[in-house]
XYZ file of C-alpha atoms in Angstrom:
481
model
C 0.000 0.000 0.000
C 2.865 2.305 0.751
C 4.217 1.737 -2.709
C 0.911 2.750 -4.226
C 0.909 5.928 -2.163
C 4.452 6.820 -3.274
C 3.602 6.084 -6.895
C 0.624 8.381 -6.657
C 2.641 11.096 -5.106
C 5.208 10.901 -7.922
C 2.440 11.031 -10.439
C 0.899 14.023 -8.741
C 4.301 15.791 -8.835
C 4.653 15.001 -12.515
C 1.157 16.227 -13.164
C 1.968 19.339 -11.207
C 5.090 19.950 -13.233
C 3.217 19.265 -16.391
C 0.474 21.651 -15.319
C 2.949 24.418 -14.949
C 4.193 24.098 -18.555
C 2.385 26.240 -21.132
C 0.017 24.450 -23.259
C -1.454 25.300 -26.588
C -4.966 26.367 -26.425
C -7.056 23.355 -27.358
C -9.214 23.642 -30.310
C -12.711 24.444 -29.560
C -14.746 21.326 -29.324
C -18.340 21.131 -29.665
C -20.016 20.866 -26.365
C -20.495 17.389 -25.324
C -22.664 16.017 -22.776
C -21.134 15.446 -19.329
C -20.739 11.736 -18.864
C -22.599 10.404 -16.027
C -20.756 10.284 -12.680
C -19.260 6.960 -12.122
C -19.402 5.482 -8.720
C -16.141 5.746 -6.799
C -14.118 2.732 -6.333
C -12.748 1.438 -3.077
C -9.198 2.276 -4.197
C -9.950 5.947 -4.721
C -11.517 6.241 -1.337
C -8.495 4.781 0.260
C -6.178 7.091 -1.680
C -8.134 10.125 -0.514
C -7.831 9.029 3.091
C -4.188 8.404 2.636
C -3.654 11.934 1.311
C -5.637 13.354 4.183
C -3.475 11.589 6.704
C -0.352 12.856 4.903
C -1.625 16.422 5.046
C -2.483 16.121 8.743
C 0.963 14.752 9.564
C 2.652 17.449 7.547
C 0.585 20.082 9.343
C 1.526 18.669 12.726
C 5.197 18.643 11.774
C 4.955 22.214 10.563
C 3.211 23.255 13.784
C 5.899 21.558 15.862
C 8.592 23.247 13.816
C 6.857 26.605 14.303
C 6.528 26.076 18.055
C 10.179 25.132 18.348
C 11.223 28.055 16.201
C 9.092 30.476 18.189
C 10.459 29.146 21.467
C 13.980 29.390 20.179
C 13.296 32.930 18.999
C 11.727 33.921 22.305
C 14.607 32.416 24.210
C 17.087 34.150 21.985
C 15.260 37.454 22.404
C 15.127 37.040 26.166
C 18.839 36.390 26.302
C 19.518 39.472 24.165
C 17.219 41.604 26.328
C 18.973 40.368 29.438
C 22.378 41.200 27.999
C 21.081 44.617 26.881
C 19.614 45.337 30.322
C 22.827 44.368 32.032
C 24.825 46.487 29.602
C 22.495 49.439 30.273
C 22.923 49.025 34.017
C 26.680 48.949 33.596
C 26.492 52.164 31.581
C 24.287 53.788 34.207
C 26.709 52.730 36.934
C 29.498 54.235 34.872
C 27.528 57.471 34.596
C 26.967 57.513 38.359
C 30.670 56.868 38.935
C 31.831 59.770 36.782
C 29.062 62.288 37.375
C 29.336 62.906 41.102
C 30.527 65.595 43.525
C 30.622 69.331 42.832
C 30.158 68.882 39.106
C 26.513 67.844 39.630
C 25.800 69.845 42.790
C 22.352 71.384 42.382
C 23.312 74.460 44.434
C 26.042 75.513 42.017
C 25.286 77.524 38.931
C 28.037 75.912 36.909
C 26.583 72.422 37.518
C 23.518 73.108 35.338
C 25.150 72.094 32.050
C 26.908 68.970 33.445
C 23.578 67.900 34.979
C 21.857 68.388 31.596
C 24.607 66.338 29.872
C 24.237 63.606 32.498
C 20.457 63.493 32.103
C 20.744 63.309 28.295
C 23.296 60.554 28.669
C 21.001 58.573 30.973
C 18.096 59.058 28.561
C 20.165 57.766 25.612
C 21.268 54.741 27.614
C 17.735 53.875 28.648
C 16.380 54.306 25.109
C 19.093 52.182 23.432
C 17.595 49.168 21.596
C 20.713 47.137 20.953
C 24.139 46.468 22.293
C 25.629 48.083 19.199
C 23.682 51.272 19.844
C 24.636 51.113 23.522
C 28.324 50.630 22.713
C 28.284 53.841 20.712
C 27.455 55.808 23.899
C 30.844 56.989 25.318
C 30.288 57.916 28.983
C 33.919 58.983 29.575
C 33.891 61.313 26.590
C 30.592 62.816 27.745
C 32.027 63.265 31.248
C 35.170 64.949 29.899
C 33.002 67.300 27.876
C 30.907 68.058 30.981
C 34.060 68.687 33.032
C 35.327 71.024 30.319
C 32.058 72.961 30.364
C 32.063 73.001 34.162
C 35.650 74.283 34.361
C 34.922 76.854 31.674
C 31.936 78.035 33.686
C 34.014 78.179 36.876
C 36.719 80.154 35.099
C 34.110 82.495 33.680
C 32.611 82.995 37.106
C 36.049 83.667 38.562
C 36.752 86.088 35.751
C 33.443 87.882 36.307
C 34.008 87.966 40.069
C 37.543 89.275 39.579
C 36.264 91.895 37.150
C 33.602 92.862 39.683
C 36.176 93.218 42.436
C 38.545 94.991 40.072
C 35.841 97.462 39.053
C 34.917 97.975 42.699
C 38.585 98.558 43.549
C 38.832 101.008 40.671
C 35.787 102.937 41.856
C 37.118 103.063 45.416
C 40.540 104.183 44.163
C 39.040 106.899 41.958
C 36.911 108.093 44.859
C 39.977 108.174 47.143
C 41.926 110.144 44.524
C 39.089 112.652 44.126
C 38.875 113.067 47.915
C 42.641 113.628 48.057
C 42.418 116.308 45.337
C 39.333 117.996 46.812
C 41.153 120.189 49.410
C 43.484 121.531 46.734
C 40.683 122.169 44.237
C 38.742 124.053 46.922
C 41.562 126.586 47.212
C 41.547 129.817 45.161
C 43.998 128.432 42.632
C 45.327 130.526 39.755
C 44.367 129.325 36.285
C 47.679 127.645 35.445
C 47.850 125.651 38.693
C 44.153 124.749 38.415
C 44.676 123.382 34.876
C 47.652 121.343 36.059
C 45.603 119.998 38.976
C 42.650 118.961 36.789
C 44.989 117.401 34.226
C 46.780 115.399 36.932
C 43.446 114.233 38.367
C 42.189 113.091 34.936
C 45.472 111.324 34.184
C 45.347 109.396 37.461
C 41.722 108.379 36.919
C 42.519 107.209 33.378
C 45.493 105.247 34.698
C 43.193 103.524 37.184
C 40.587 102.709 34.525
C 43.250 101.214 32.218
C 44.670 98.982 34.952
C 44.323 95.247 34.349
C 44.953 94.008 37.887
C 44.231 95.143 41.417
C 47.972 95.476 41.995
C 48.151 98.024 39.169
C 45.196 99.892 40.655
C 46.728 99.985 44.130
C 50.061 101.040 42.655
C 48.477 104.260 41.374
C 49.727 106.836 43.893
C 48.503 110.462 43.734
C 50.877 111.649 46.501
C 53.784 112.764 44.250
C 51.383 114.772 42.056
C 49.708 116.366 45.065
C 53.062 117.179 46.694
C 54.214 119.066 43.594
C 50.860 120.837 43.139
C 50.585 121.882 46.798
C 54.128 123.266 46.693
C 53.281 125.261 43.555
C 50.213 126.672 45.296
C 52.172 127.632 48.410
C 54.884 129.297 46.315
C 52.147 131.278 44.583
C 50.542 132.128 47.942
C 53.828 133.320 49.434
C 54.551 135.500 46.407
C 51.129 137.184 46.629
C 51.641 138.305 50.268
C 52.851 141.950 50.420
C 56.266 142.681 51.829
C 59.392 140.616 52.173
C 58.320 138.767 55.320
C 55.462 136.395 56.110
C 54.030 134.818 59.219
C 54.507 131.039 59.199
C 52.115 128.993 61.318
C 51.985 125.252 61.958
C 49.742 124.137 64.771
C 50.763 126.168 67.827
C 54.072 127.139 66.252
C 54.263 130.661 64.760
C 57.190 132.713 63.589
C 58.126 135.465 61.147
C 60.307 134.365 58.234
C 61.397 135.857 54.970
C 59.750 134.706 51.766
C 62.918 132.911 50.740
C 62.989 131.045 54.056
C 59.317 130.133 53.722
C 59.848 128.666 50.235
C 62.913 126.784 51.445
C 60.907 125.217 54.272
C 58.132 124.139 51.896
C 60.542 122.767 49.288
C 62.149 120.503 51.892
C 58.898 118.705 52.765
C 58.344 115.216 51.348
C 54.643 114.685 52.111
C 51.809 116.840 50.801
C 49.812 116.266 53.999
C 52.636 117.892 55.945
C 52.621 120.795 53.482
C 48.897 121.266 54.157
C 49.621 121.812 57.857
C 51.412 125.099 57.150
C 49.715 128.502 56.972
C 51.166 131.790 55.767
C 49.837 135.245 56.634
C 50.644 138.831 55.939
C 52.787 140.498 58.622
C 50.592 143.161 60.234
C 52.173 144.910 63.206
C 50.224 146.206 66.211
C 51.308 147.988 69.388
C 50.611 146.379 72.737
C 51.439 147.608 76.258
C 52.757 145.246 78.915
C 53.518 145.768 82.594
C 56.442 143.538 83.518
C 58.855 143.319 86.403
C 62.464 144.169 85.776
C 63.629 140.561 86.187
C 61.433 139.549 83.207
C 62.744 142.169 80.797
C 66.076 143.614 79.909
C 65.352 146.411 82.392
C 65.500 150.023 81.400
C 68.418 149.249 79.130
C 65.835 148.705 76.350
C 65.503 151.618 73.962
C 62.851 152.464 71.377
C 63.579 150.609 68.138
C 65.317 147.653 69.787
C 64.407 144.235 68.333
C 63.198 141.740 70.910
C 62.175 138.085 71.223
C 59.431 137.072 73.655
C 59.388 133.831 75.604
C 56.722 132.323 77.864
C 56.750 129.817 80.694
C 53.777 127.531 81.243
C 54.381 126.870 84.916
C 56.933 127.402 87.645
C 59.013 124.398 86.648
C 57.789 124.217 83.073
C 59.991 124.766 80.004
C 60.316 128.091 78.219
C 58.859 128.415 74.759
C 59.357 131.090 72.157
C 56.041 132.695 71.262
C 57.257 135.781 69.337
C 60.436 135.514 67.325
C 60.418 139.132 66.177
C 59.131 142.330 67.775
C 60.225 145.888 68.389
C 60.316 148.270 71.392
C 58.211 151.382 70.938
C 58.430 152.951 74.402
C 59.562 152.199 77.949
C 57.979 154.017 80.931
C 59.955 154.066 84.165
C 58.181 153.060 87.394
C 56.921 155.593 89.980
C 59.695 154.864 92.466
C 62.202 155.951 89.830
C 60.538 159.356 89.865
C 61.019 159.941 93.596
C 64.018 161.983 94.857
C 64.731 161.480 98.553
C 67.536 163.208 100.590
C 68.268 162.618 104.329
C 71.036 163.845 106.702
C 71.703 162.895 110.382
C 74.185 163.886 113.217
C 74.736 162.036 116.548
C 77.047 162.280 119.679
C 77.353 159.876 122.648
C 79.600 159.425 125.826
C 79.741 156.521 128.299
C 81.645 156.065 131.687
C 81.596 153.069 134.072
C 83.385 151.866 137.346
C 83.168 148.616 139.329
C 84.796 146.876 142.429
C 84.542 143.344 143.845
C 85.755 141.548 147.172
C 85.520 137.800 147.910
C 86.252 135.903 151.329
C 86.365 132.038 151.483
C 86.558 129.853 154.770
C 86.669 126.002 154.983
C 86.825 123.565 158.089
C 87.306 119.752 158.000
C 87.472 117.199 160.972
C 88.334 113.452 160.756
C 87.544 110.795 163.531
C 88.506 107.085 163.708
C 86.374 105.386 166.393
C 86.570 101.518 166.463
C 88.548 101.349 163.219
C 85.986 103.408 161.272
C 86.566 106.843 159.735
C 84.154 109.754 160.152
C 84.711 113.033 158.337
C 82.929 116.361 158.876
C 83.419 119.450 156.682
C 82.213 123.080 156.795
C 82.746 125.887 154.320
C 81.538 129.488 153.678
C 82.104 132.112 150.971
C 81.410 135.850 151.194
C 81.457 138.110 148.091
C 81.182 141.888 148.008
C 80.670 143.714 144.570
C 80.059 147.365 143.683
C 79.532 148.831 140.072
C 78.495 152.191 138.565
C 77.751 153.205 134.879
C 77.051 156.637 133.329
C 75.947 157.140 129.644
C 75.089 160.243 127.559
C 74.025 160.554 123.846
C 72.712 163.265 121.452
C 71.575 163.086 117.726
C 69.980 165.303 115.046
C 68.669 164.518 111.474
C 66.596 166.035 108.670
C 65.241 164.783 105.266
C 63.257 166.001 102.249
C 61.608 164.333 99.212
C 60.618 165.596 95.740
C 57.944 163.576 93.852
C 58.597 163.921 90.127
C 55.078 162.755 89.367
C 53.750 165.749 91.256
C 56.167 167.946 89.333
C 54.704 166.624 86.070
C 51.248 167.491 87.285
C 52.417 170.991 88.249
C 53.995 171.400 84.808
C 50.773 170.357 83.155
C 48.871 172.893 85.318
C 51.375 175.707 84.587
C 52.266 176.195 88.254
C 56.070 175.989 87.880
C 58.400 178.791 86.865
C 60.770 178.056 83.954
C 58.834 174.966 82.827
C 61.074 174.287 79.824
C 64.166 173.977 81.938
C 62.364 171.674 84.322
C 61.069 169.605 81.393
C 64.569 169.127 80.018
C 65.856 168.021 83.375
C 62.995 165.539 83.784
C 63.562 164.088 80.308
C 67.158 163.356 81.170
C 66.487 162.159 84.688
C 65.005 158.750 83.925
C 67.712 157.660 81.553
C 70.406 159.058 83.849
C 69.274 156.573 86.484
C 69.884 153.579 84.246
C 72.998 155.141 82.761
C 74.418 155.443 86.246
C 73.503 151.796 86.816
C 75.474 150.787 83.775
C 78.451 153.000 84.581
C 78.620 152.147 88.256
C 77.661 148.497 87.952
C 75.234 148.955 90.824
C 71.603 147.918 90.740
C 69.559 150.937 91.720
C 66.091 149.586 90.978
C 64.863 146.365 92.598
C 64.390 143.250 90.378
C 60.665 143.209 91.163
C 60.223 146.837 90.052
C 57.472 147.033 87.427
C 57.922 148.715 84.061
C 55.442 149.538 81.379
C 56.789 148.665 77.962
C 55.022 149.245 74.667
C 56.071 146.774 71.981
C 55.316 146.383 68.296
C 54.518 142.782 67.260
C 52.655 140.990 64.446
C 48.946 140.743 65.210
C 48.956 136.946 64.969
C 51.059 136.759 68.149
C 48.720 138.905 70.262
C 46.486 135.989 71.477
C 49.552 134.126 72.733
C 50.935 137.257 74.424
C 47.650 137.869 76.223
C 47.410 134.205 77.225
C 50.883 134.247 78.849
C 50.981 137.911 79.919
C 51.721 136.934 83.543
C 54.681 134.768 82.554
C 56.333 136.670 79.686
C 60.074 137.213 79.332
C 61.576 139.739 76.929
C 65.054 139.451 75.454
C 66.833 141.993 73.317
C 68.246 140.777 69.993
C 71.885 141.729 69.926
C 73.285 143.050 66.685
């Protein structure tokens, strides 16, 4: 039976091959009547069943093959998915290993771009569909790029911060320079000095603005410019003061100097702030009267026109300080006791006589006894003195005196009560100076050291407050020529 089945199969294959070959169109035949259907034979029925069983077996084999193939495919796909998932996890672990620390710190501005690169990298890894696509994702290269962007951002921030500090330093420096120039610009400067001052200020500000570092900004020093400009202003100020002398003042120190000396003092200064401490004034003389004792002045030896220096003493044991380095004597008035003439004469006579006598009588008695081996002594004594004295004394004296008050004479002259007033006036004019002349010639001090004099002096007005402050402790000294 199997042979019959195989023979039929071969015939069916041949018929199939034959059916595929082109055939010539058969000639049209007249329609014929369909032969009556013959009853099937037992052999044909069996062949049909045999073919059916063959088809069922082939279908089962095909189904088995499909199931095996699908299982193999599913298994293969599961293995690939597992390998892909593991590879993705490895990539994600690599991303976590590289992208950590400050580079992905949310609080830092420069971490924004590295965080975005990391998130894009994670998204690419998760969306990869194959190992080949996953292998193309280079985590290290992405990290290096993120680090480069991060460092660039940090450098940019540092640069911006440095520029901010630099600009702030520049503004502070410019403000300090303007403040330093302000006192000079507030002065009544002549046009040429004012132009030089403004030009120097603008040059310094431009130098600060062109500086590239804070060190260059801090190295910009306006002091040399200000020193030169302040000196120019003081030279101009000294030249505008009338006369050949000026009053120099620095703090509590004041003195009269020539213009050449004043310029020399200013030229020797090395700091403009020290130059600013000086003041110069016009020398304006005033007369002032002082009442001083002779021990605090050069006595009546001072004459009108003499140049003097005035010193003051703060306290009894304090140091002397010069408060007026130049002044002149205008007038010296002698004290009242120098205008008093006193004359006195006296005579005396005395005699003395004396006599005396003296008598003295002494008597002494002494007895000694020795009863029983013992010694007993008794003694008596007496003294009598007689003295007589007599004294006589006589004395006689006579004196007279007169006084002439020159002050009263001046009053009488003023009232016209004296005869020959011109002669008297001439004598009075010479009298006062004759007193001191006699002192000098004789070397004898006629007037007491505490005798008060009135002296009128000529001094610059700027020294008057100091003179009045120390008027009870002033000392005058004549400048010798």
